[in-house]
Coordinates of C-alpha atoms (C1' of nucleotides) in Angstrom, one line a residue:
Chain A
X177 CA 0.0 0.0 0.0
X178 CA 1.4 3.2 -1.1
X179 CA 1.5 6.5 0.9
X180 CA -1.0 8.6 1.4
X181 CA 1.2 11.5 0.3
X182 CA 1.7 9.9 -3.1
X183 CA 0.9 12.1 -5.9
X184 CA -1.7 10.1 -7.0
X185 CA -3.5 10.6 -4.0
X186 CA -2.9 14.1 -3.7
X187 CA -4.3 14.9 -6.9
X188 CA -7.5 13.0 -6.2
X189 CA -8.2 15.0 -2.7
X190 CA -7.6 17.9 -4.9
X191 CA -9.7 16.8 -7.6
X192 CA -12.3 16.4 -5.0
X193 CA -12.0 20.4 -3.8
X194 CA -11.8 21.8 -6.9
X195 CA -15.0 19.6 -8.4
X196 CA -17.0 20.6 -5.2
X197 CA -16.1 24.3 -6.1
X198 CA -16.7 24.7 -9.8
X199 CA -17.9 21.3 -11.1
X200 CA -16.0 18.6 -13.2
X201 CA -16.1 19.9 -16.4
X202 CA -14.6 23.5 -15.5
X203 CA -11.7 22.1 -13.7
X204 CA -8.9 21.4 -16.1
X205 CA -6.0 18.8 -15.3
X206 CA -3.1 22.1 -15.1
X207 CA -6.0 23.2 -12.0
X208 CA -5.2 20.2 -10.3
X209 CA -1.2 20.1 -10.7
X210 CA -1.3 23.6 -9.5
X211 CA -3.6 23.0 -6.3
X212 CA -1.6 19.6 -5.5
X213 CA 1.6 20.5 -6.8
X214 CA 1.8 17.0 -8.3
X215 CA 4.3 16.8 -10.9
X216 CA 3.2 17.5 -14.8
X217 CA 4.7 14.3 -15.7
X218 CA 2.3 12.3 -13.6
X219 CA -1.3 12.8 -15.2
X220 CA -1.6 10.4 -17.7
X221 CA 1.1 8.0 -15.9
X222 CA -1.2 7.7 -13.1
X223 CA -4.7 8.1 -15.2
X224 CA -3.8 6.8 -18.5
X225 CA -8.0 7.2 -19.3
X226 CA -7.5 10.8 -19.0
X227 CA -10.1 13.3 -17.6
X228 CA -12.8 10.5 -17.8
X229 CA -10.9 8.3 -15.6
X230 CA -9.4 10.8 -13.4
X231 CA -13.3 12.3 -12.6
X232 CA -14.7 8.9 -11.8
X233 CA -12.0 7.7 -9.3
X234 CA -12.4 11.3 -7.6
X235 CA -16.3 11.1 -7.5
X236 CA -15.7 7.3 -6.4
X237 CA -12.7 8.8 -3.6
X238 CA -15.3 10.9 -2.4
X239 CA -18.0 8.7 -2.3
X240 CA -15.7 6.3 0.2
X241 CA -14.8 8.5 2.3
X242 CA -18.0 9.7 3.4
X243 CA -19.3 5.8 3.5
X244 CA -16.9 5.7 6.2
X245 CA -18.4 8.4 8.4
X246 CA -21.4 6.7 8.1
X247 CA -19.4 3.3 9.6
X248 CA -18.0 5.1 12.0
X249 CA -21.2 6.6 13.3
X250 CA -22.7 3.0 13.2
X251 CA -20.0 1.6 15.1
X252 CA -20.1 4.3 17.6
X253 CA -23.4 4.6 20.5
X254 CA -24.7 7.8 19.5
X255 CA -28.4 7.7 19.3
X256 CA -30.2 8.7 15.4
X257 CA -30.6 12.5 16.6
X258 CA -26.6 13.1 17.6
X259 CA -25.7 11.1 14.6
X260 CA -27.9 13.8 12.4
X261 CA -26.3 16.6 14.0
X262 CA -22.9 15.4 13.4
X263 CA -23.9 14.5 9.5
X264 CA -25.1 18.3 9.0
X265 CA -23.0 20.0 11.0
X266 CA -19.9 18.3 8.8
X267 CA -21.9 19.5 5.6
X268 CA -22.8 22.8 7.2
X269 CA -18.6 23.6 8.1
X270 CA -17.9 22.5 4.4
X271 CA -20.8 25.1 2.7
X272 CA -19.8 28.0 5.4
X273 CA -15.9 27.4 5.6
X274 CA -15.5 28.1 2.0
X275 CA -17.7 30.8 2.0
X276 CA -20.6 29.0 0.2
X277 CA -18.1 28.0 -2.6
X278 CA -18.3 24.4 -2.1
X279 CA -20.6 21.5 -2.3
X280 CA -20.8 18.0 -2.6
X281 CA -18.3 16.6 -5.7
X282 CA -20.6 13.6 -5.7
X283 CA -23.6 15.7 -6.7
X284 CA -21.8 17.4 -9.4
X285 CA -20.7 13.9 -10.9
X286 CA -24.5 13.2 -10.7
X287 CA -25.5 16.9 -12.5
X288 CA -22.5 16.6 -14.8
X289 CA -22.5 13.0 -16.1
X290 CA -25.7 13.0 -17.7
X291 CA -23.6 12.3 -20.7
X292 CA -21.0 10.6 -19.6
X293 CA -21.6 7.1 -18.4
X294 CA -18.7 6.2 -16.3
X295 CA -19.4 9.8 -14.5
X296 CA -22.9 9.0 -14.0
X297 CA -22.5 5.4 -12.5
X298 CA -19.2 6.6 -10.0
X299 CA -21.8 9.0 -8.8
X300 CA -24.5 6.3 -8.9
X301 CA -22.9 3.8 -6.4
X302 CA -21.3 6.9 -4.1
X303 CA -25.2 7.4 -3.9
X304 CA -26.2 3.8 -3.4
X305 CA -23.9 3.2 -1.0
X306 CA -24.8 6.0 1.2
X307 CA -28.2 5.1 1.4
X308 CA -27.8 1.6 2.2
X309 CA -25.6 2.3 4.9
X310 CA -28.0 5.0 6.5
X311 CA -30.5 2.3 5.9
X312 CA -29.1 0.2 8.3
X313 CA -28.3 2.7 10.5
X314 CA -31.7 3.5 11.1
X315 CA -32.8 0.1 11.1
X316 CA -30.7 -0.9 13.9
X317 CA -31.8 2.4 15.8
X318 CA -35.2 2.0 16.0
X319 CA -36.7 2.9 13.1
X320 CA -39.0 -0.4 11.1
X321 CA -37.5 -1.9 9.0
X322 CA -40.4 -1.2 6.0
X323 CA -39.3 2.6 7.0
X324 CA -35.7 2.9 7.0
X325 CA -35.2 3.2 3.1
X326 CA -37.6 5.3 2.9
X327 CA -36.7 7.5 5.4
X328 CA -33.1 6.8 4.6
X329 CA -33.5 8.1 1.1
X330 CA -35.6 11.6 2.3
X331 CA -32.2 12.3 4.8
X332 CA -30.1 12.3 2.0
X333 CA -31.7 13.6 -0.5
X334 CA -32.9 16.6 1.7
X335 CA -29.6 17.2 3.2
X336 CA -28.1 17.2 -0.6
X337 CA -30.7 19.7 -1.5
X338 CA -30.3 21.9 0.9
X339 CA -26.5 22.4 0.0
X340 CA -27.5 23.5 -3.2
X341 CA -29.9 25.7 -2.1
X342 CA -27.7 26.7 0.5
X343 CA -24.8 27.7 -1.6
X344 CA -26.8 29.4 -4.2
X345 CA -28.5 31.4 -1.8
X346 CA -25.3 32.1 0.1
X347 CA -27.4 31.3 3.8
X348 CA -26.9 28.2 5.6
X349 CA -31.2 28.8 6.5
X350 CA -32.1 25.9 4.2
X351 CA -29.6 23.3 6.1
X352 CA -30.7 24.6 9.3
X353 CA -34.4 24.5 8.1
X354 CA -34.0 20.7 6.7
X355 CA -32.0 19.3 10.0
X356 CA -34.9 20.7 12.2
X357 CA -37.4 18.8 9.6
X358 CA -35.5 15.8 9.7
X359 CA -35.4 16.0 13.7
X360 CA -38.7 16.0 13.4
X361 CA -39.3 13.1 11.0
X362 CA -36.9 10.9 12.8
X363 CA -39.1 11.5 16.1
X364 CA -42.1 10.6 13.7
X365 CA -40.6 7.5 12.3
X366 CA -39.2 5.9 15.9
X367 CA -42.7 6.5 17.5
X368 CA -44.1 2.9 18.0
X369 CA -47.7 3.1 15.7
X370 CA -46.9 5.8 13.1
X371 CA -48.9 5.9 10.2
X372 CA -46.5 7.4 8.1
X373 CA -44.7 6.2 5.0
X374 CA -48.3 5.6 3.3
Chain B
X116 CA -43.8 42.1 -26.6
X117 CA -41.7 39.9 -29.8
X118 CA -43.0 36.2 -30.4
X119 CA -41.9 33.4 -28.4
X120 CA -40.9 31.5 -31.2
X121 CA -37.7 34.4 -31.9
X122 CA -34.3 32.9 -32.2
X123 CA -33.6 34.0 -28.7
X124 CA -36.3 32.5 -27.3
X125 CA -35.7 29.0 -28.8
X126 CA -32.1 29.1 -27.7
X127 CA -32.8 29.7 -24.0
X128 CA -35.3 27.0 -24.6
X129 CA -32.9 24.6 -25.9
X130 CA -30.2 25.9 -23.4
X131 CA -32.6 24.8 -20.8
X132 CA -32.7 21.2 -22.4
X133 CA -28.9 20.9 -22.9
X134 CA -28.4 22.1 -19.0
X135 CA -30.3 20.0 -17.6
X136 CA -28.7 16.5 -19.4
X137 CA -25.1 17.6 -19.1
X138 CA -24.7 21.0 -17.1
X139 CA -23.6 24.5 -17.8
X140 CA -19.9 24.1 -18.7
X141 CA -20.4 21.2 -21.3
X142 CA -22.9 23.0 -23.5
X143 CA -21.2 25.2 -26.1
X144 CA -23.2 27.8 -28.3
X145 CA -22.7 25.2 -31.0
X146 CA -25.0 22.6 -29.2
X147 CA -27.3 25.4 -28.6
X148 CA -27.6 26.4 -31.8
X149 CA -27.9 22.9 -33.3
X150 CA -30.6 22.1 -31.0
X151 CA -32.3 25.2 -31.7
X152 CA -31.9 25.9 -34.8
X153 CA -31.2 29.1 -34.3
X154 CA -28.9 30.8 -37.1
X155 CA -25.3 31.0 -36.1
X156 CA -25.5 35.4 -36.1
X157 CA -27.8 35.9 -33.4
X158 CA -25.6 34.3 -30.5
X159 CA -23.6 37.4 -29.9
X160 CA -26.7 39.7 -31.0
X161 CA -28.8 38.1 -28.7
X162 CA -26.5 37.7 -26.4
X163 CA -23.7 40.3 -25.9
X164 CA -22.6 39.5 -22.3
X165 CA -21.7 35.8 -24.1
X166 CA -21.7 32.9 -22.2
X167 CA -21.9 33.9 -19.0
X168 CA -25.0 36.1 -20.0
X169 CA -26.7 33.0 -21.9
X170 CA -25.9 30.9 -18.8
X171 CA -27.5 33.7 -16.5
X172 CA -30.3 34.1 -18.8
X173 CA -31.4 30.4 -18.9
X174 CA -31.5 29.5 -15.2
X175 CA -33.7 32.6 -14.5
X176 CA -36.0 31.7 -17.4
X177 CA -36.1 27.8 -16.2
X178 CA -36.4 29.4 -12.8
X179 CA -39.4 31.9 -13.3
X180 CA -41.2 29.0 -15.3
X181 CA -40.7 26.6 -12.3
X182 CA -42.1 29.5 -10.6
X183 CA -45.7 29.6 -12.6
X184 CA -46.4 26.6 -11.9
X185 CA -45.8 27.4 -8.1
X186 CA -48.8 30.4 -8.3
X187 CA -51.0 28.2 -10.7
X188 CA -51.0 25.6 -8.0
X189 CA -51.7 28.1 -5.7
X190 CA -54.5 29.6 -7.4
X191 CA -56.5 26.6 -7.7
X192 CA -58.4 24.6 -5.1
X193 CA -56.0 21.3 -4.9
X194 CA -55.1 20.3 -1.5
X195 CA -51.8 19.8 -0.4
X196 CA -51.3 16.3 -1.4
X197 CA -52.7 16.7 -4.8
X198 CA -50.1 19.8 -5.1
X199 CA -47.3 17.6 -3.5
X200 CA -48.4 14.4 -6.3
X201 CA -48.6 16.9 -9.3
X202 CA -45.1 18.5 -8.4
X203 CA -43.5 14.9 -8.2
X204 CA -45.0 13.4 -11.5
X205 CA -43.7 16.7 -13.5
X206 CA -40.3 15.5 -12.3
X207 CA -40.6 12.5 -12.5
X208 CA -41.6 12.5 -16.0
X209 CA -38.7 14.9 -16.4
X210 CA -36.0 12.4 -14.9
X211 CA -37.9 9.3 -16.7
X212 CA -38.8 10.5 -20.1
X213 CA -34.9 11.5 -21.0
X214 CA -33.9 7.8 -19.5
X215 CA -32.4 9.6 -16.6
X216 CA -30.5 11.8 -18.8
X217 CA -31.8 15.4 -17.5
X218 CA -32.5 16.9 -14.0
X219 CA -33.0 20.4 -13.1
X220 CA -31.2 23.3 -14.8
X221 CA -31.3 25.7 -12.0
X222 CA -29.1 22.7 -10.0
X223 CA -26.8 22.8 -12.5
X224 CA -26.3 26.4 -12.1
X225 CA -26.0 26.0 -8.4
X226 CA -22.9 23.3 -8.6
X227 CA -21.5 24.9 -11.4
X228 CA -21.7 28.4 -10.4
X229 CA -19.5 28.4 -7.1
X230 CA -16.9 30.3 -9.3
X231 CA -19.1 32.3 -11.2
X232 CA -20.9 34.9 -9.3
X233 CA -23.8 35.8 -11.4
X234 CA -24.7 32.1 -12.5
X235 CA -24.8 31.6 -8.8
X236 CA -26.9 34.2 -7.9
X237 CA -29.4 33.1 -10.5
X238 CA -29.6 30.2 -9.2
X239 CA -30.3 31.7 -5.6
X240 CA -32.7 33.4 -7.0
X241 CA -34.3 30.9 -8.7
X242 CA -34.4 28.6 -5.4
X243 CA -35.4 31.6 -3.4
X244 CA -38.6 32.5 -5.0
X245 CA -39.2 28.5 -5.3
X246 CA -39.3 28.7 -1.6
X247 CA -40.9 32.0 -0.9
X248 CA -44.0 30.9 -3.1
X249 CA -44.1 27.4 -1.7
X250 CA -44.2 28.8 2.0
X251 CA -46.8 31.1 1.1
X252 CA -48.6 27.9 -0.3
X253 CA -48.5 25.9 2.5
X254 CA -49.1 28.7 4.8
X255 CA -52.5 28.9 3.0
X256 CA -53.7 25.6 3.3
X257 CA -53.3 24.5 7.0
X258 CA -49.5 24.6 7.6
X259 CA -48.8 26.6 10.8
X260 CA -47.3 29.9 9.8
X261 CA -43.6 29.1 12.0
X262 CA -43.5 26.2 10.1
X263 CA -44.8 27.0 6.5
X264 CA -40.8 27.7 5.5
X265 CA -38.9 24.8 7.1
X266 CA -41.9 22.5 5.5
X267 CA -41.3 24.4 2.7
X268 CA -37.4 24.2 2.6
X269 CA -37.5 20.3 3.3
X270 CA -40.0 20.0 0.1
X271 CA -37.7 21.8 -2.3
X272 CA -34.5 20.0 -0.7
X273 CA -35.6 16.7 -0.9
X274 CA -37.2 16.6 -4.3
X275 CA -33.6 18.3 -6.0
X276 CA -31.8 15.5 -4.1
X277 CA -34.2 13.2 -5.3
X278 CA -33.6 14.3 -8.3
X279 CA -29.3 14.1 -8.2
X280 CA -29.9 10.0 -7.0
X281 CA -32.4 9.2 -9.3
X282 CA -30.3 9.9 -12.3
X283 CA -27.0 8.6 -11.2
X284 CA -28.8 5.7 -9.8
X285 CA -30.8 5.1 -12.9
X286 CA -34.1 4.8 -10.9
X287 CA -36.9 6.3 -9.9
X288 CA -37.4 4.6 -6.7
X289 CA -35.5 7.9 -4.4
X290 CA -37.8 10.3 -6.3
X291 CA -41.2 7.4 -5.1
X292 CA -39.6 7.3 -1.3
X293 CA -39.4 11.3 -1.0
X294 CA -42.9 11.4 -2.3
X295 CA -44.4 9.8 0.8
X296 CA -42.1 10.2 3.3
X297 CA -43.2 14.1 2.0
X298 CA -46.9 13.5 2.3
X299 CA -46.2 11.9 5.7
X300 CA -44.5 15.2 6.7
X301 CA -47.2 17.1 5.1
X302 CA -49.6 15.1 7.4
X303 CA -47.7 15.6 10.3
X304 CA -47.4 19.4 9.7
X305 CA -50.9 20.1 9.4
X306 CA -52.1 18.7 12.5
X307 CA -53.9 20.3 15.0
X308 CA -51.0 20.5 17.8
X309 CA -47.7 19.0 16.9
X310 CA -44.9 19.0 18.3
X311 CA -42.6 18.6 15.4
X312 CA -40.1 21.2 14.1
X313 CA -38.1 21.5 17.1
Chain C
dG297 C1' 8.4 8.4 -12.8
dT298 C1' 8.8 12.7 -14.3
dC299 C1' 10.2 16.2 -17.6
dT300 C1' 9.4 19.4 -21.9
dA301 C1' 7.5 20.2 -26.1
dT302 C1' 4.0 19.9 -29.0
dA303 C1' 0.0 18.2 -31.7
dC304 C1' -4.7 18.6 -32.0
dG305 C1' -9.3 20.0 -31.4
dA306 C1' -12.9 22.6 -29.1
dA307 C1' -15.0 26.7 -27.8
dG308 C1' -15.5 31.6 -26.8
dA309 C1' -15.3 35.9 -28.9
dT310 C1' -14.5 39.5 -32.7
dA311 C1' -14.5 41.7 -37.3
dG312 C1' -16.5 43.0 -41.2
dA313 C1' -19.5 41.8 -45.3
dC314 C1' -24.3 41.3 -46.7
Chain D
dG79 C1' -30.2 40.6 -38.0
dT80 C1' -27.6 37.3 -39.8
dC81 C1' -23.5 35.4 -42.3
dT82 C1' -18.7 33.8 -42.7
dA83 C1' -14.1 33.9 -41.5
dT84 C1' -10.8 34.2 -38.2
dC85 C1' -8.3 35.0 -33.9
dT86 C1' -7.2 33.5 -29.5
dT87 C1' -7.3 30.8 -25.6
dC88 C1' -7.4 26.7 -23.4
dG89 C1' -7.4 21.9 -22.5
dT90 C1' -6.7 17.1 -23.5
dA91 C1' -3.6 14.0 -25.0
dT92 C1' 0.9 12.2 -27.1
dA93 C1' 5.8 11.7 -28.1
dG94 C1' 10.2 11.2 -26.7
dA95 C1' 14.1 12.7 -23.7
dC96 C1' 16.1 12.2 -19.0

DNA sequence: GTCTATACGAAGATAGAC
DNA sequence: GTCTATCTTCGTATAGAC
């Protein structure tokens, strides 16, 4: 296993900055030499597919690494309402610290690779993954098991939507606005006889 | 008041189309004006702020559509959850009918406008009145006033993240699961004495 | 593994004729 | 208002040296 501090590496952690901040398309291969300081040479030794490669194993990087927050949180004995608070307030530091520049690289893979098929499905499973995992999180914390996609699904989808609405609108109101929803909605889906869902 | 079917009207049209299938960056004039059929001579006519102007121009047009359909709703005498079921299926059928090629335009702007100021603030726009009209909305059929925009916020969200899983998972199943874990929130919100929201 | 140089094409933008 | 031609910039990708 190489070092984390290969070049490689460094140019997918800043492929994943720079794709959060202005998309994939709009970031060129001399942005990302430039922001990692990765040698010229390296590109197409490391990513002999090119661009097409490079932006799926970035959208794919990302995608793992927040999979393993969500282990880590299943792992740990924090109940469904600290483990919310912990997912938004990690999205929440990433809209506010870089002053509503950034976003999720997944969802631009998703917006961007419409077209682009490799794009499309590295975003695809990042997705998948992420809601399976939160699925059974909330399974195993009360919430029934007919319930837990479903609700699985609204968290992330919500909490995706409001960083797009967030950063457009330069306000963190609409992540605010959707944790307090989702507060709610957790509360709704633990209560024993809830007719939601229907 | 010139016709809508001018040159410049068909190319935000068609800008709208090619936005929402593979985002801002990836659609050059020449895509536009093949779609359009627009003749080559008007982009710069049309359009002297160029791309970024064009870019600018379609996300507010896409936006104050979206918008229409917000104050028709409103006008008629459709509850909530035929409102809720009308807005789904006209994304749905979106997401669906281009095989999971296209999503929503003013999304794209939001991703791929964290550089560019004025795409950006489209989009915030955009969102903004999205959410202003959907508050007032809810707010008028049963929705306690302090809540109206947090309901309102989680509605928007969820449906644009929907959106983002759907196509990159190929399935419509995320859009189906926001759909009634957002009528069981509608449900929720417009009874008598909740507690929810905290 | 990394370098420089360069080929090649795409796309935005401008100029000037019609 | 629309056309063609062209300029320029940029970005991907390749070739070949070190």
């Amino acid at each position: 296993m190489p070092p984390r501090s290969d070049a490689r590496q460094r140019m997918l952690d800043s492929g994943a900055v720079l794709f959060r901040e202005r998309g994939v398309t709009a970031t060129a291969f001399a942005d990302v030499l430039a922001h990692s300081g990765a040698p010229r040479g390296s590109v197409y030794h490391h990513f002999p597919g090119g661009k097409e490669q490079f932006a799926e194993e970035v959208v794919a990087y990302a995608g793992r690494a927040m999979s393993r927050r969500f282990s880590r949180a299943a792992e740990g004995d924090d109940d469904l309402h600290a483990i919310l608070d912990d997912a938004v307030d990690h999205w929440m530091a990433i809209v506010r610290d870089s002053d509503f520049r950034a976003g999720c690289p997944v969802a631009a893979g998703a917006v961007e690779g419409g077209a682009e098929e490799g794009l499309r499905a590295a975003a695809g499973e990042a997705f998948g993954h992420w809601t399976d995992r939160l699925e059974r999180l909330l399974a195993g914390r009360g919430v029934p098991a007919d319930r837990a996609r479903g609700v699985a699904t609204l968290v992330l989808a919500s909490l995706q939507g409001a960083i797009l609405l967030a950063r457009s609108r330069r306000t963190v109101e609409p992540i605010e606005a959707v944790r307090a929803e989702l507060h709610a909605a957790l509360d709704a889906a633990t209560r024993p006889s809830d007719g939601a869902g229907a």
